[in-house]
Coordinates of C-alpha atoms in Angstrom, one line a residue:
M1 CA -24.6 -12.1 -22.0
Y2 CA -22.2 -12.1 -24.8
G3 CA -23.6 -10.0 -26.8
Q4 CA -25.9 -7.9 -24.5
T5 CA -26.1 -3.9 -24.1
Q6 CA -24.5 -2.3 -21.4
K7 CA -28.1 -1.7 -20.4
Q8 CA -29.2 -5.2 -20.7
A9 CA -26.4 -6.4 -18.9
K10 CA -27.2 -4.1 -16.1
A11 CA -30.4 -5.3 -16.3
S12 CA -29.9 -8.9 -16.9
S13 CA -27.8 -8.6 -13.0
S14 CA -30.1 -6.8 -11.0
V15 CA -30.9 -8.3 -8.0
S16 CA -33.2 -7.1 -5.3
G17 CA -33.0 -4.0 -6.6
F18 CA -29.6 -3.2 -6.6
V19 CA -27.8 -3.1 -9.9
L20 CA -24.4 -4.2 -10.7
D21 CA -22.7 -2.6 -13.5
I22 CA -21.3 -5.9 -14.6
S23 CA -20.1 -4.3 -18.3
L24 CA -17.1 -3.1 -16.1
T25 CA -16.4 -6.6 -14.8
P26 CA -14.0 -9.5 -16.6
N27 CA -15.8 -11.5 -19.0
Y28 CA -14.3 -14.7 -17.3
I29 CA -16.4 -13.2 -13.8
R30 CA -19.4 -12.2 -16.0
C31 CA -19.9 -16.3 -17.0
M32 CA -19.3 -17.8 -14.2
K33 CA -21.9 -20.4 -12.8
T34 CA -22.1 -21.2 -9.2
R35 CA -20.0 -24.5 -9.6
D36 CA -17.3 -21.7 -10.0
A37 CA -17.7 -20.6 -6.5
V38 CA -14.6 -22.4 -5.5
S39 CA -12.3 -21.0 -8.0
L40 CA -14.1 -17.5 -7.7
I41 CA -12.9 -17.8 -3.5
S42 CA -9.6 -19.3 -4.7
K43 CA -8.8 -16.4 -6.8
I44 CA -9.7 -13.6 -4.7
K45 CA -7.5 -15.2 -1.7
E46 CA -4.7 -15.0 -4.5
K47 CA -5.5 -11.6 -5.1
T48 CA -5.9 -10.7 -1.1
N49 CA -2.3 -12.0 -0.8
R50 CA -1.0 -10.5 -3.2
F51 CA -2.3 -6.8 -1.8
I52 CA -0.7 -7.7 1.4
L53 CA 2.8 -9.0 -0.2
T54 CA 2.3 -5.5 -2.0
E55 CA 1.7 -3.6 0.8
M56 CA 4.1 -5.3 3.2
A57 CA 6.8 -4.3 0.4
A58 CA 6.3 -0.8 0.6
Q59 CA 6.4 -1.0 4.3
G60 CA 10.4 -2.2 3.8
I61 CA 8.8 -5.4 4.7
H62 CA 10.4 -8.4 2.8
D63 CA 11.4 -11.3 4.4
L64 CA 7.7 -12.7 5.5
A65 CA 4.9 -14.4 3.8
T66 CA 1.2 -13.9 4.4
S67 CA 1.2 -17.3 6.4
H68 CA 3.4 -16.1 8.7
G69 CA 0.5 -13.1 9.5
D70 CA -1.7 -16.1 11.3
I71 CA 1.3 -16.6 13.7
I72 CA 2.1 -13.5 14.6
Y73 CA -1.6 -12.5 14.8
A74 CA -2.0 -15.1 16.9
L75 CA 0.8 -13.4 19.2
Y76 CA -0.8 -10.3 19.5
N77 CA -3.2 -11.9 21.2
H78 CA -1.5 -14.3 23.7
Q79 CA 1.8 -13.2 25.3
R80 CA 3.2 -16.5 25.1
L81 CA 2.1 -19.6 23.0
T82 CA 3.3 -23.5 22.7
M83 CA 3.7 -24.4 19.4
A84 CA 1.0 -26.5 19.9
E85 CA -1.5 -23.5 20.7
I86 CA -0.6 -21.8 17.9
A87 CA -1.0 -24.6 15.6
K88 CA -4.3 -25.2 16.9
N89 CA -4.8 -21.3 16.7
I90 CA -4.2 -21.0 12.9
R91 CA -5.8 -24.8 12.5
K92 CA -2.5 -25.9 10.9
D93 CA -0.2 -28.7 11.8
K94 CA 2.5 -28.9 13.9
S95 CA 5.0 -29.7 11.2
T96 CA 4.0 -26.8 9.5
V97 CA 3.7 -24.4 12.2
T98 CA 7.5 -25.5 13.1
A99 CA 8.4 -24.2 9.8
L100 CA 7.0 -21.2 10.0
V101 CA 8.0 -20.2 13.4
D102 CA 11.7 -21.6 12.8
K103 CA 11.9 -18.6 9.6
L104 CA 10.3 -15.9 12.1
V105 CA 13.2 -17.1 14.9
R106 CA 15.5 -16.7 12.1
T107 CA 14.3 -13.2 10.5
G108 CA 14.7 -12.1 14.5
Y109 CA 10.1 -11.7 14.7
V110 CA 9.9 -14.4 17.6
A111 CA 11.5 -16.1 20.5
K112 CA 11.2 -19.7 20.9
E113 CA 11.7 -21.2 24.9
R114 CA 11.8 -24.6 26.0
D115 CA 9.4 -24.4 29.0
A116 CA 11.6 -25.5 32.6
A117 CA 9.3 -28.2 34.1
D118 CA 9.0 -29.5 30.4
S119 CA 11.9 -30.0 27.3
R120 CA 9.6 -31.3 25.1
I121 CA 7.2 -28.0 25.2
V122 CA 8.1 -25.2 23.1
H123 CA 7.0 -21.4 23.8
V124 CA 7.1 -18.8 21.1
A125 CA 6.4 -15.2 21.8
L126 CA 7.4 -12.2 20.1
T127 CA 10.3 -9.9 19.9
A128 CA 10.6 -6.5 20.4
K129 CA 11.1 -6.5 16.2
G130 CA 7.9 -8.6 15.9
E131 CA 5.9 -6.4 18.2
A132 CA 6.9 -3.2 16.3
L133 CA 4.8 -4.9 13.0
K134 CA 1.6 -4.1 15.2
P135 CA 0.7 -1.3 13.6
I136 CA 2.1 -1.8 10.1
F137 CA -0.4 -4.8 10.0
E138 CA -3.4 -3.5 11.5
E139 CA -3.0 -0.7 8.7
I140 CA -2.5 -3.2 6.2
S141 CA -5.4 -4.9 7.2
Q142 CA -7.7 -2.0 7.1
R143 CA -6.6 -0.9 3.8
L144 CA -7.3 -4.7 2.8
L145 CA -10.7 -4.7 4.4
N146 CA -11.2 -1.3 2.9
T147 CA -10.6 -2.8 -0.3
F148 CA -12.1 -6.0 0.1
Y149 CA -15.9 -4.2 0.9
T150 CA -15.7 -1.5 -2.0
N151 CA -19.5 -1.3 -3.0
I152 CA -20.7 -3.7 -0.7
T153 CA -23.5 -3.0 2.2
E154 CA -23.4 -3.5 5.7
D155 CA -26.6 -6.3 5.2
E156 CA -24.1 -7.7 2.6
K157 CA -20.9 -8.2 4.2
K158 CA -23.3 -10.1 7.0
E159 CA -25.1 -11.7 4.6
L160 CA -21.3 -12.9 2.8
L161 CA -20.1 -13.7 6.0
R162 CA -22.7 -16.0 6.5
I163 CA -22.5 -18.0 3.7
L164 CA -18.5 -17.9 4.3
I165 CA -19.2 -19.7 7.7
K166 CA -21.8 -21.9 6.5
I167 CA -19.3 -23.2 3.7
H168 CA -16.5 -23.2 5.9
D169 CA -18.7 -25.7 8.5
N170 CA -19.3 -28.3 5.4
F171 CA -15.6 -29.1 6.4

């Protein structure tokens, strides 16, 4: 690709009639090979995390990490969950969930309560402060998706999801 004219670069990146103007893409992306897919996925994750943190900061939210979002989202879908249910739901080990939930308790977004019948079981629920995040998180999520899928057709979205699920299932 190096040394090609812009017209040659456009032509070399044509797939099924779709032309991608790779002249606007950074050099390190244009030179990637299929073995670099994992690196690219990692870079996308870094960029999406940075996007989310920037958006949260713009909304005055400075005391949350992106890793807390999975727990808060799980609690939006369930009024109350045990620590074990959260761990299963977000696919993290219990010790990681405990550390994340403890910070959410300290910052006032969730409350923990021991089960009356079995004190080993801890239930977690959103507080009013945690519930108040829902419209903000929905707005940030929509902006993230809009950015993520810019210039991506509906068919490409479906194909991307199909391939990512396939890759995910390999592990």
